Coordinates of C-alpha atoms in Angstrom, one line a residue:
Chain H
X1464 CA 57.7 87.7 151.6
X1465 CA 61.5 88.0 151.7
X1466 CA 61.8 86.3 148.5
X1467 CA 59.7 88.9 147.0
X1468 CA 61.8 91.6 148.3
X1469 CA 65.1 89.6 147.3
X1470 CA 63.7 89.7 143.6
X1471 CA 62.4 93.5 143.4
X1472 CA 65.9 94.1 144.7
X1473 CA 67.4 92.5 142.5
X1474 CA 65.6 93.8 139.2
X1475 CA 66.1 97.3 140.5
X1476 CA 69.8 96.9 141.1
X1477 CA 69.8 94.7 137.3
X1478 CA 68.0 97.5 135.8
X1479 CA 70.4 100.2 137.5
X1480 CA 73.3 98.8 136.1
X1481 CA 72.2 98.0 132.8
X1482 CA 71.6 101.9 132.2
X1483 CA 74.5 102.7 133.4
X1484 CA 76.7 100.0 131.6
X1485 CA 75.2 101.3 128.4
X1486 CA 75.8 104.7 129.6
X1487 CA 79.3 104.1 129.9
X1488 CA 80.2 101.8 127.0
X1489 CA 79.2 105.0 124.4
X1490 CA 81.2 107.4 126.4
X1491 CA 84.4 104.7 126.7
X1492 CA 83.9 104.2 122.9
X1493 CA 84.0 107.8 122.0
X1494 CA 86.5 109.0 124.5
X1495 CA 89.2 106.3 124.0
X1496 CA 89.1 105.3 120.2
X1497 CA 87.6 108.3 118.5
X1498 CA 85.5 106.4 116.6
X1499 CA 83.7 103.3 117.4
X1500 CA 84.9 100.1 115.3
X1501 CA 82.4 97.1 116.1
X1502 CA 84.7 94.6 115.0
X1503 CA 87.5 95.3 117.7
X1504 CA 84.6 95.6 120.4
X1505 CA 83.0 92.6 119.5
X1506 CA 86.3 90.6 119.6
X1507 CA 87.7 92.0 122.8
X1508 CA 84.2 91.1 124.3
X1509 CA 84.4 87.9 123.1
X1510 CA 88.3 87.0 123.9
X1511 CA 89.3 86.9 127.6
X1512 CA 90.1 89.5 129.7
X1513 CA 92.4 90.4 132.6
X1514 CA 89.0 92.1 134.4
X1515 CA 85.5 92.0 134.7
X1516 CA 83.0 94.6 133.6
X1517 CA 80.1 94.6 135.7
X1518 CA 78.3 98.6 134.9
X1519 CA 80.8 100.8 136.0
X1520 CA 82.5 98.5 138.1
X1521 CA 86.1 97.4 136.9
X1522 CA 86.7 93.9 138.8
X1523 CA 91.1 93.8 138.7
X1524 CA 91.6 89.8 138.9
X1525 CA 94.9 88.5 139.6
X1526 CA 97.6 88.2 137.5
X1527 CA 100.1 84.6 137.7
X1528 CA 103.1 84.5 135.5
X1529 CA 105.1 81.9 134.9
X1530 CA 108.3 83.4 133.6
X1531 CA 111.5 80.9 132.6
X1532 CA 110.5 78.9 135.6
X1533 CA 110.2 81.9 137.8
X1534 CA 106.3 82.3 139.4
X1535 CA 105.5 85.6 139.2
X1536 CA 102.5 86.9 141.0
X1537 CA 99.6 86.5 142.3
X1538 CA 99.1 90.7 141.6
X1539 CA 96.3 92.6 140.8
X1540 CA 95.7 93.6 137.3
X1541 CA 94.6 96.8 138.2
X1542 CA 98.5 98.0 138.6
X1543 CA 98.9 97.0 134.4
X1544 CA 96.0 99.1 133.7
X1545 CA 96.2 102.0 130.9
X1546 CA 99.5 101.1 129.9
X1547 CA 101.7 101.5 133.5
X1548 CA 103.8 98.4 134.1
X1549 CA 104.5 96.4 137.2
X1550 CA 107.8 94.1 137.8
X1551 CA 109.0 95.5 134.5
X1552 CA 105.7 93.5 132.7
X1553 CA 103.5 95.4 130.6
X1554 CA 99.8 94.6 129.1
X1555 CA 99.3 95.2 125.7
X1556 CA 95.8 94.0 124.1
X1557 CA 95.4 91.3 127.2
X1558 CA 98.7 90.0 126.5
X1559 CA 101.3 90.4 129.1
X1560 CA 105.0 90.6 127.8
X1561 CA 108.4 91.9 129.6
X1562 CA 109.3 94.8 129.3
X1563 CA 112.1 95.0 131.3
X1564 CA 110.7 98.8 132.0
X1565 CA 109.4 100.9 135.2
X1566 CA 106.6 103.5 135.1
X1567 CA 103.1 104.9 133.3
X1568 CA 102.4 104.9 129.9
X1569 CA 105.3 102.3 129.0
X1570 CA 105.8 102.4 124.9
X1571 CA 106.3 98.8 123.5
X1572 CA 108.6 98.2 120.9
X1573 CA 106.7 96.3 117.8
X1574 CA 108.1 94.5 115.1
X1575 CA 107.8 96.2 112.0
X1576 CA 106.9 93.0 109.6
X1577 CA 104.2 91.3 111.9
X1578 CA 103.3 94.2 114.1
X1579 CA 103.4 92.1 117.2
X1580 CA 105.5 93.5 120.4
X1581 CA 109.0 92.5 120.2
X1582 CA 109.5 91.9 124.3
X1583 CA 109.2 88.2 125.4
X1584 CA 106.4 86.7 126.6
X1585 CA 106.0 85.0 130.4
X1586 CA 103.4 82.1 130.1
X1587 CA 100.1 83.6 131.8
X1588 CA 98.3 81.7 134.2
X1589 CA 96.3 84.1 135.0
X1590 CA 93.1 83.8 137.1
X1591 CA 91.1 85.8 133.9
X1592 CA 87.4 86.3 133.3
X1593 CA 87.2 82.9 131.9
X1594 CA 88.8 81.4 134.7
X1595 CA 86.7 83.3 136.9
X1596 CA 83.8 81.7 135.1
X1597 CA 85.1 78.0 135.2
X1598 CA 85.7 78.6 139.2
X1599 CA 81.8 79.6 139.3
X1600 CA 80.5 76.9 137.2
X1601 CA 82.6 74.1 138.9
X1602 CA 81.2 75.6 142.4
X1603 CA 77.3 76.2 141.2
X1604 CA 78.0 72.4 139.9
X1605 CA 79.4 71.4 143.6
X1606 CA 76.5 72.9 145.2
X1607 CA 74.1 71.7 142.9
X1608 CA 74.7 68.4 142.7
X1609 CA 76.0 67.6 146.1
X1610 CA 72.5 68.8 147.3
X1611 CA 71.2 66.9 144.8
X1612 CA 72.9 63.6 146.1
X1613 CA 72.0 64.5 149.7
X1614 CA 68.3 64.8 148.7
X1615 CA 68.6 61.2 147.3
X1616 CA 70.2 59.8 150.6
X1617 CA 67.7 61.4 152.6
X1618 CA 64.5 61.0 150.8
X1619 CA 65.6 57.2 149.5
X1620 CA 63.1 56.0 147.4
X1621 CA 61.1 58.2 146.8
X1622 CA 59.8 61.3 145.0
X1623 CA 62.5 63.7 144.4
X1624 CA 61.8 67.5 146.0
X1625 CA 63.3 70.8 145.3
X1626 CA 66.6 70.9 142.9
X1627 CA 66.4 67.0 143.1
X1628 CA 63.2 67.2 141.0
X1629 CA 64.7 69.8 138.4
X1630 CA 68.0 68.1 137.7
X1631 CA 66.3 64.3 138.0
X1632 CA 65.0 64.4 134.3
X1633 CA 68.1 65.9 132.8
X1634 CA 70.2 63.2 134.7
X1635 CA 67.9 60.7 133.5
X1636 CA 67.8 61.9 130.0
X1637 CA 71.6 62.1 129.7
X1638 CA 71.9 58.3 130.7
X1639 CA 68.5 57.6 129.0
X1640 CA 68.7 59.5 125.7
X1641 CA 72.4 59.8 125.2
X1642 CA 74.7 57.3 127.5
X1643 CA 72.4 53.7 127.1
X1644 CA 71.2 54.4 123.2
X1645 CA 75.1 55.0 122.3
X1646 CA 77.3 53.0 124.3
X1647 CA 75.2 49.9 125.3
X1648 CA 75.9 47.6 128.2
X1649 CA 79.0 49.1 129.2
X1650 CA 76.9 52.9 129.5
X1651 CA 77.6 52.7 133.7
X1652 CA 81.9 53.1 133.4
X1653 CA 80.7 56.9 131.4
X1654 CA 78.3 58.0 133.6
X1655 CA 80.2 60.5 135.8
X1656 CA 82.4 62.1 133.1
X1657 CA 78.9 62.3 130.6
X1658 CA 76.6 63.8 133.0
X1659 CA 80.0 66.1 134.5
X1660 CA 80.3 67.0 131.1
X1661 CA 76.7 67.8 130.4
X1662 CA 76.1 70.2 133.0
X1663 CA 79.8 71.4 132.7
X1664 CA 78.7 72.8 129.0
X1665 CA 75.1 73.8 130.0
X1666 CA 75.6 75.6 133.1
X1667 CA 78.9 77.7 131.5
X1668 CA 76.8 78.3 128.3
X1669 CA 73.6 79.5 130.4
X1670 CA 76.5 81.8 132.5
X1671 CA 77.5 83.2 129.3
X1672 CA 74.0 84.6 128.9
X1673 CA 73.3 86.5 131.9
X1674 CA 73.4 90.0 131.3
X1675 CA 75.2 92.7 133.1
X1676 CA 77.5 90.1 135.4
X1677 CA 80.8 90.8 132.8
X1678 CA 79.6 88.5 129.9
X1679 CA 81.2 85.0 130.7
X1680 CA 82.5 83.6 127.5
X1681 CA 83.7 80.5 128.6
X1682 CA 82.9 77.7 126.4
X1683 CA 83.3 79.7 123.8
X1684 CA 86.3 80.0 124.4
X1685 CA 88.9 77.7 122.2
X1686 CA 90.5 76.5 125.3
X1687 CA 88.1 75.7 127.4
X1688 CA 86.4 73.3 124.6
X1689 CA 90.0 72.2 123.8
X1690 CA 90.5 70.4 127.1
X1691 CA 86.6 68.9 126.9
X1692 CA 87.4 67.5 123.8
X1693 CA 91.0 66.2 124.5
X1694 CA 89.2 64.2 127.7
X1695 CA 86.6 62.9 125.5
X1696 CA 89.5 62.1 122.9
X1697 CA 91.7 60.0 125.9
X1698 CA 88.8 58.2 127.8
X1699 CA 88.0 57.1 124.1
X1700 CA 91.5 56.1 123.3
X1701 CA 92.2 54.5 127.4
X1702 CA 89.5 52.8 126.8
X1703 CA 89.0 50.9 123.3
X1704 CA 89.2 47.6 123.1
X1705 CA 91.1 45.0 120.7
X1706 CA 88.3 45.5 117.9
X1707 CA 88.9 49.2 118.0
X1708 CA 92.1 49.2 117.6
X1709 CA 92.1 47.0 114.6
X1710 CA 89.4 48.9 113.2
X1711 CA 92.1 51.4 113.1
X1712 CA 95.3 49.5 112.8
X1713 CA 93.9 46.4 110.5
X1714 CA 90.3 47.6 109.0
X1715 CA 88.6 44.5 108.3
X1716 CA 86.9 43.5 105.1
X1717 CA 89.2 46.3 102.9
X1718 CA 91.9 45.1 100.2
X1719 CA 94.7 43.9 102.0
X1720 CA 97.1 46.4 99.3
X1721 CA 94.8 49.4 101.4
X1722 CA 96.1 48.1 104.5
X1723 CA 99.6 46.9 103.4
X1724 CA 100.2 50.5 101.8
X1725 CA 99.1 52.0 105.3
X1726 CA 96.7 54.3 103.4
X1727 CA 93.7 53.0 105.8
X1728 CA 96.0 53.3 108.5
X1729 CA 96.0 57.2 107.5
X1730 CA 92.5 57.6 106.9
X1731 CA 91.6 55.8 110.1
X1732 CA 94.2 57.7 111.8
X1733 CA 92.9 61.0 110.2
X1734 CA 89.1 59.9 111.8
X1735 CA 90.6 59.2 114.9
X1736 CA 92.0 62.6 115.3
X1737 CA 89.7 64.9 113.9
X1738 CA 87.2 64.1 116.2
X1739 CA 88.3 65.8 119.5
X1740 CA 89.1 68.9 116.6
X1741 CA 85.9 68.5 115.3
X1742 CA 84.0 68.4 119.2
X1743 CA 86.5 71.8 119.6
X1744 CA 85.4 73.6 116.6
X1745 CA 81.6 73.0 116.9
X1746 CA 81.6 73.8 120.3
X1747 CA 84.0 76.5 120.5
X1748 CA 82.5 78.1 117.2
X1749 CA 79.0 77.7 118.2
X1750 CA 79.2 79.6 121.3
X1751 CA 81.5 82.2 120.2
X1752 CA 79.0 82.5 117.4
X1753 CA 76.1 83.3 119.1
X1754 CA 77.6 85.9 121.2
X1755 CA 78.7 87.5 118.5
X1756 CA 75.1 87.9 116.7
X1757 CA 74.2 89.3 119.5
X1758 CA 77.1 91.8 120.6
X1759 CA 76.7 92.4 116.3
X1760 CA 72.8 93.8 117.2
X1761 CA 73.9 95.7 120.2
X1762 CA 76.7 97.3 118.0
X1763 CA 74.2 98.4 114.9
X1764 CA 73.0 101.1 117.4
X1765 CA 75.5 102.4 118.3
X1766 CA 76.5 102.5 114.3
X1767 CA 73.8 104.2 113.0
X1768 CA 73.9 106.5 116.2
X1769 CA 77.3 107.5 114.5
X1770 CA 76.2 107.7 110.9
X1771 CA 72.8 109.4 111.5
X1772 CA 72.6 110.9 115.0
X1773 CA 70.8 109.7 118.1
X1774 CA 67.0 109.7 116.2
X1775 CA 68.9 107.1 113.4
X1776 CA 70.6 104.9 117.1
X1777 CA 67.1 105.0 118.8
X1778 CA 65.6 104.1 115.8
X1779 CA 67.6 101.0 114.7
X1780 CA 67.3 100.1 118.7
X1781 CA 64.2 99.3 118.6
X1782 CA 64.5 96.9 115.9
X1783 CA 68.2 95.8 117.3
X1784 CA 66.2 95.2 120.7
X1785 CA 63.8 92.6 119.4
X1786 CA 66.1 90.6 117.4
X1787 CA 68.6 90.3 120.1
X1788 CA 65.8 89.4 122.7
X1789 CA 64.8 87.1 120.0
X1790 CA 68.7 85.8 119.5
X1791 CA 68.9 85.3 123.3
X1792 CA 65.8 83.0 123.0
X1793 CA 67.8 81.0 120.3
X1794 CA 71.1 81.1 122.4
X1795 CA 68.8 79.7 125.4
X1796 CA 68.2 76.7 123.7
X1797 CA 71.5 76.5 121.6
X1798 CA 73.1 76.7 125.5
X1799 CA 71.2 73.1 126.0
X1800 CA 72.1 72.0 122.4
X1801 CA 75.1 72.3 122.4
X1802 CA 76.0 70.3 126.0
X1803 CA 73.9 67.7 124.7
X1804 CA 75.5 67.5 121.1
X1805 CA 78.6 67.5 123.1
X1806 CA 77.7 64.8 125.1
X1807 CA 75.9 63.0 122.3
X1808 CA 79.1 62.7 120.2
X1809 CA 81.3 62.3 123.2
X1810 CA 79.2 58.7 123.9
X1811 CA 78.8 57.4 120.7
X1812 CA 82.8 57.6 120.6
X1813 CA 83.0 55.7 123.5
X1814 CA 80.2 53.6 122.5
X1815 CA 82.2 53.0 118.9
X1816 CA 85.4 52.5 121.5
X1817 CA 84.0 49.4 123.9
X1818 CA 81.6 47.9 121.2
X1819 CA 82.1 44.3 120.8
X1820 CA 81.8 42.9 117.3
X1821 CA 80.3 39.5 117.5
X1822 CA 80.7 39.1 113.1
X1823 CA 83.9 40.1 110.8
X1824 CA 82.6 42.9 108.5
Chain L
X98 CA 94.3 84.6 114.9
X99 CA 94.2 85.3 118.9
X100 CA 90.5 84.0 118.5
X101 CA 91.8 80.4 117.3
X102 CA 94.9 80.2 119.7
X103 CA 94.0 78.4 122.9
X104 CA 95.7 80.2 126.3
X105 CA 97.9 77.9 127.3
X106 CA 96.7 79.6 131.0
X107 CA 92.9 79.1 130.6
X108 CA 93.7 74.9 129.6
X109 CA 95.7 74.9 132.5
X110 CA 93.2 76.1 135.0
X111 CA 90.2 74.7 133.3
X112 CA 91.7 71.1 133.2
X113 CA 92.3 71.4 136.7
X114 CA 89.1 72.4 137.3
X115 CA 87.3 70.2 135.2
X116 CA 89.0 67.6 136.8
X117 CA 88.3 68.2 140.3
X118 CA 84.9 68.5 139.6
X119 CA 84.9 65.3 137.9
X120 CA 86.3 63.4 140.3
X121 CA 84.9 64.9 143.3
X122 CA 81.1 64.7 142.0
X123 CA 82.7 61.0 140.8
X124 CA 83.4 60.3 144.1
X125 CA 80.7 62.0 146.1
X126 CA 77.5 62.7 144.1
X127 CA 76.7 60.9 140.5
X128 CA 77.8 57.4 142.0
X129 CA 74.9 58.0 144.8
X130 CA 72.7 59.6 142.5
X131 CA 72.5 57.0 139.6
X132 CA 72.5 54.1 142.1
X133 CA 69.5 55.6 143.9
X134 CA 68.0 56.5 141.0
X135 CA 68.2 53.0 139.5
X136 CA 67.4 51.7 143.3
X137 CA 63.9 54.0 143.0
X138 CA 63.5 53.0 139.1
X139 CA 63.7 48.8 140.1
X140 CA 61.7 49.7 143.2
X141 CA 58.7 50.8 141.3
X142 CA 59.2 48.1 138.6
X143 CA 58.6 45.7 141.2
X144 CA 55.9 47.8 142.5
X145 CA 54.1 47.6 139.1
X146 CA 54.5 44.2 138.8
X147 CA 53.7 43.2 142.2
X148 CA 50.5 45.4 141.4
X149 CA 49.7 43.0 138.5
X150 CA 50.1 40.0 140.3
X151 CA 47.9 41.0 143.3
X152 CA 45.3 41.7 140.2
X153 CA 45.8 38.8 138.6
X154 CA 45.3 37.3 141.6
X155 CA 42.0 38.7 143.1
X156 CA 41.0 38.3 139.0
X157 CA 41.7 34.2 140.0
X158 CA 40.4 34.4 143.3
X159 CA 37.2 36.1 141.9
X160 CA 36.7 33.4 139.5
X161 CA 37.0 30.9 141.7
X162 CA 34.6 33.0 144.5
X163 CA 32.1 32.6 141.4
X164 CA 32.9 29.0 141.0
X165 CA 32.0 27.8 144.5
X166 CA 28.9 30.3 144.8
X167 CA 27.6 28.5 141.3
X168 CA 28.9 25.1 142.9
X169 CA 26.6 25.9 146.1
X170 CA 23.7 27.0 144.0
X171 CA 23.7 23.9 142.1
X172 CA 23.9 22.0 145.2
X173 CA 21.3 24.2 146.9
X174 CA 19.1 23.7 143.7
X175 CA 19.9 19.3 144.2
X176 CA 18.8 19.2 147.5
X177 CA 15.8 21.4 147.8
X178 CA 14.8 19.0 144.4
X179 CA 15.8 16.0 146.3
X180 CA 13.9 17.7 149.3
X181 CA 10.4 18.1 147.1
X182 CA 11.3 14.3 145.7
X183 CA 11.4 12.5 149.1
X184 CA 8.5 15.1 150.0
X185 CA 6.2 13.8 147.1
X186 CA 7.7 10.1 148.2
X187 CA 6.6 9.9 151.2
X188 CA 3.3 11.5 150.8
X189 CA 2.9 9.1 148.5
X190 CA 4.1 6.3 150.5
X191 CA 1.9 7.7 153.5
X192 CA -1.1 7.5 151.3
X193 CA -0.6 4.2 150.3
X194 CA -0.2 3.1 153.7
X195 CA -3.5 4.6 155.2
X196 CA -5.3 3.4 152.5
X197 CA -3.7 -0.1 152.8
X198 CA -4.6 0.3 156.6
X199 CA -8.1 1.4 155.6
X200 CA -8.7 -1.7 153.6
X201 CA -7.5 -4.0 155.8
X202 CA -9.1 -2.5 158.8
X203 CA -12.4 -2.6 156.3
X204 CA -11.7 -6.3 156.0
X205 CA -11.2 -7.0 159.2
X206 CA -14.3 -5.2 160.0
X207 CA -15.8 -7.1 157.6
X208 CA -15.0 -10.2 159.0
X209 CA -16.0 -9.3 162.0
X210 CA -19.5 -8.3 161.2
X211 CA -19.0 -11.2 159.2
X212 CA -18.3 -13.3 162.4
X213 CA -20.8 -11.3 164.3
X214 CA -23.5 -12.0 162.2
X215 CA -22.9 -15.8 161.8
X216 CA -22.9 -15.4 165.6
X217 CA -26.0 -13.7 165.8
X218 CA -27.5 -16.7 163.3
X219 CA -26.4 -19.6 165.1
X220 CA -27.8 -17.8 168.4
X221 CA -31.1 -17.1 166.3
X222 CA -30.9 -21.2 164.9
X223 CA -30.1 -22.1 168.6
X224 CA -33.4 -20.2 170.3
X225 CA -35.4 -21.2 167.0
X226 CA -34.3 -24.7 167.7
X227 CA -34.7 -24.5 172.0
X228 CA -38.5 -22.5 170.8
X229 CA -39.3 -25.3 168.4
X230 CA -38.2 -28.0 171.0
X231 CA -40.4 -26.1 173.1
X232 CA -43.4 -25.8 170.7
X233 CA -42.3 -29.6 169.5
X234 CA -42.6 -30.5 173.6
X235 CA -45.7 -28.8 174.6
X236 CA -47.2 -30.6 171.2
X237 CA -45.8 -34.0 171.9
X238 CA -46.4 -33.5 176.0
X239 CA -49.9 -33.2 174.2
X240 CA -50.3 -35.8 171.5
X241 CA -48.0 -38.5 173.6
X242 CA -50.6 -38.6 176.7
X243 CA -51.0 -41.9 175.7
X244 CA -47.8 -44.6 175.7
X245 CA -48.8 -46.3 172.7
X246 CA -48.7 -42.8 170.6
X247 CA -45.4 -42.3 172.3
X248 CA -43.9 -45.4 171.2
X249 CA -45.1 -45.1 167.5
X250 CA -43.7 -41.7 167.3
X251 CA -40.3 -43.0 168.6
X252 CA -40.4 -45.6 166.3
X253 CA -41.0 -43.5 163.2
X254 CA -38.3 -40.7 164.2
X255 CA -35.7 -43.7 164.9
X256 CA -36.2 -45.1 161.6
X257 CA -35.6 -42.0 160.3
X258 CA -32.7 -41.4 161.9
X259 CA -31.6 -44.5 160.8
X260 CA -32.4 -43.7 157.2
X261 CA -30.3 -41.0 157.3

């Protein structure tokens, strides 16, 4: 019974917000920029931010600086909202530069050749929207699989019950499908980063998706899939063996002038590298990808609600409605896609780092 | 392009986050999940197989059930034949016997009338003989009144005798 409640509640509150959030975002779009430009809008949705959206709601999250070895912070970013400065910082475009200034409205100087702000720039370790989204997926991941492990100590051998029995044949499929078929024997040592890595991906990309709750961008984000990669790229490196390193160093069964000439050196060198890039990219540009399709669909409304009135917006919604429904049915399974690709690629390289070549080749 | 540049911020805070979460789930969750997992995996492997042996087994134990019931059958089947053999024996033996009995009980019955009758003969050849003496006494008492008949008749059976 209360669960039923729970979930009308819910819906009403999800449906409540969602008209008002699209409410708003046509009024913020006409009163602030004049006219609406769906490139910017789609980019700043995409990029981090200093605060999250939710309707009308404007979440402030904290600011850290880190300015010539001076920690500056933690404040709220609500005080370098529309312009005013704090501390003599100002925000321009979600960067945060000194301005050495007090007061509303602060005017940056810009440089006249690249048309960036001229002021320097503290290092910002902010807690942002994509933070904010790390924190929740690293605590839904605690939760999830610490009551997870707890259901295995206390119902030990046997059939799993509750979250135990939803997350079992993922757990089993990443050691299964993607740890044992790629890295062999030695499949136990990866376990822990493989399946962290997994869920890391799956349960930030599904975050991403959820409507109305700020739009989470977090694995799309070039960072984020940075430091995933450049893991991936040191367990790989920490732990290869003699034959991998030759492979590298000493190719076997190529012209010895290839070697001597250090042109396989620099092609095996070049492999070795591009592969945390290339984990990065696909990633990175994946997820970014698909949000933008979709925030693309959304846009065409209001578009032709410019260009031809509110019958041409309504209009173009209904079509812009189904394909984005239809999109987010794509990004569903693109969400598990790419965490498993991720993963995938992440275990044949330290399957290609700890394999044991019994023959010269 | 701001798109492309990684915040050196967000690598910060999602390495240490990443991090923790790795090593705490290392420490606390995926070592006890995969181990119990595996645990539950090799316990129902040996289930299965333990399964099949029991099968195997009763499929042996079966066989051999089948063995020993055809075993008894056979030797059911031997002794009830053996049974009917000694039957048939012995009725034959008994039969012989009685009428082996029956003959010699005929013979000896036979001998006995035999005996009885060669009995009854002499007995008859003994009265005959006392009757004749009898008939041969009153007839002599008769002729031999006189002594000179009497001596003759002596004298003829003596010479007879001696002839003889």
């Amino acid at each position: 019974m209360n669960n039923t409640k729970a979930t009308f509640l819910a819906l009403a509150l999800v449906i409540l917000t969602s008209f008002s959030s699209f409410a708003s975002g046509g009024h913020d779009n006409h009163g602030e920029a004049e006219k609406f430009v769906p490139g910017d809008v789609i980019i700043h949705h995409v990029l981090d931010n200093h605060e999250i959206h939710i309707g009308n709601f404007h979440i402030p999250l904290p600011i850290i600086l880190w300015d010539n070895g001076k920690l500056v912070g933690p404040f709220s970013s609500s005080n370098l909202s529309h312009g005013n400065s704090y501390l003599g910082y100002v925000m321009d475009h979600e960067k945060i530069y000194y301005a050495d200034e007090t007061g509303s409205k602060v005017i940056l100087g810009y440089d006249e050749k690249t048309k960036e702000p001229i002021h320097s720039k503290p290092l910002d370790f902010s807690i942002t929207k994509s933070v904010v989204g790390i924190f929740i997926t690293s605590i839904l991941m605690l939760l999830m699989f610490f009551a997870v492990s707890k259901g295995y100590k206390k119902r030990a051998g046997q059939a799993p019950k509750g979250i135990q029995s939803a997350l079992e044949p993922l757990i089993v499929f990443v050691r299964d499908e993607v740890a044992k078929p790629s890295i062999g024997k030695k499949y136990e040592k990866f376990m822990p980063y493989l399946l962290t890595v997994f869920f890391f991906i799956w349960i930030a990309n599904l975050l991403g998706l959820i409507p109305f709750i700020g739009g989470f961008n977090v694995t799309g984000n070039i960072a984020v899939a940075l430091v995933l990669a450049f893991i991936t790229f040191l367990i790989t490196a920490f732990s290869g063996n003699k034959d991998y390193w030759l492979h590298i160093f000493w190719t076997p069964g190529v012209p010895v002038w290839l070697k001597a000439t250090g042109l396989m050196i620099l092609i095996e060198f070049i492999g070795f590298v591009s592969k945390p890039i290339v984990l990065t990219l696909r990633l990175f540009a994946n997820i970014t990808a698909g949000h933008i399709i979709i925030l693309s669909f959304v846009s065409l409304i209001f578009i032709f609600n410019n260009m031809y009135g509110a019958g041409g917006g309504f209009g173009v919604s209904l079509v812009s409605v189904i394909f984005s429904i239809f999109m987010f049915c794509i990004e569903l399974l693109v969400a598990f896609l790419q965490a498993y690709v991720f993963t995938l690629l992440s275990a044949l390289y330290f399957g290609s780092a700890v394999e044991e070549h019994a023959h010269e080749h | 392009m701001e798109l492309l540049t990684p915040n050196i911020g967000l690598v910060f805070w999602m390495s240490l986050a990443f991090l923790v979460v790795l090593f705490v789930l290392r420490k606390f969750a995926w070592s006890g999940i995969i181990s119990a997992l595996k645990e539950r995996e090799d316990f129902i492997e040996r289930s299965l197989k333990s399964a099949e042996e029991a099968k195997a087994l009763m499929s042996s134990l079966k066989a051999e059930n089948e063995n020993l019931l055809a075993e008894a059958r056979a030797e059911r089947e031997a002794i009830l034949k053996e049974a009917k053999e000694m039957k048939e024996k012995i009725l034959a033996d008994a039969k012989l016997t009685a009428s082996e009995e029956g003959n010699r009980m005929i013979a000896a019955a036979r001998g006995e009338i035999e005996k009885e009758k060669n009995q009854a003969l002499s007995d008859i050849k003994k009265q005959v003989g006392e009757i004749s003496l009898e008939i041969a006494e009153r007839v002599i008492k008769k002729e031999l009144s006189d002594k000179g008949a009497q001596e003759a008749l002596v004298e003829k059976h003596l010479s007879a005798a001696q002839s003889n």
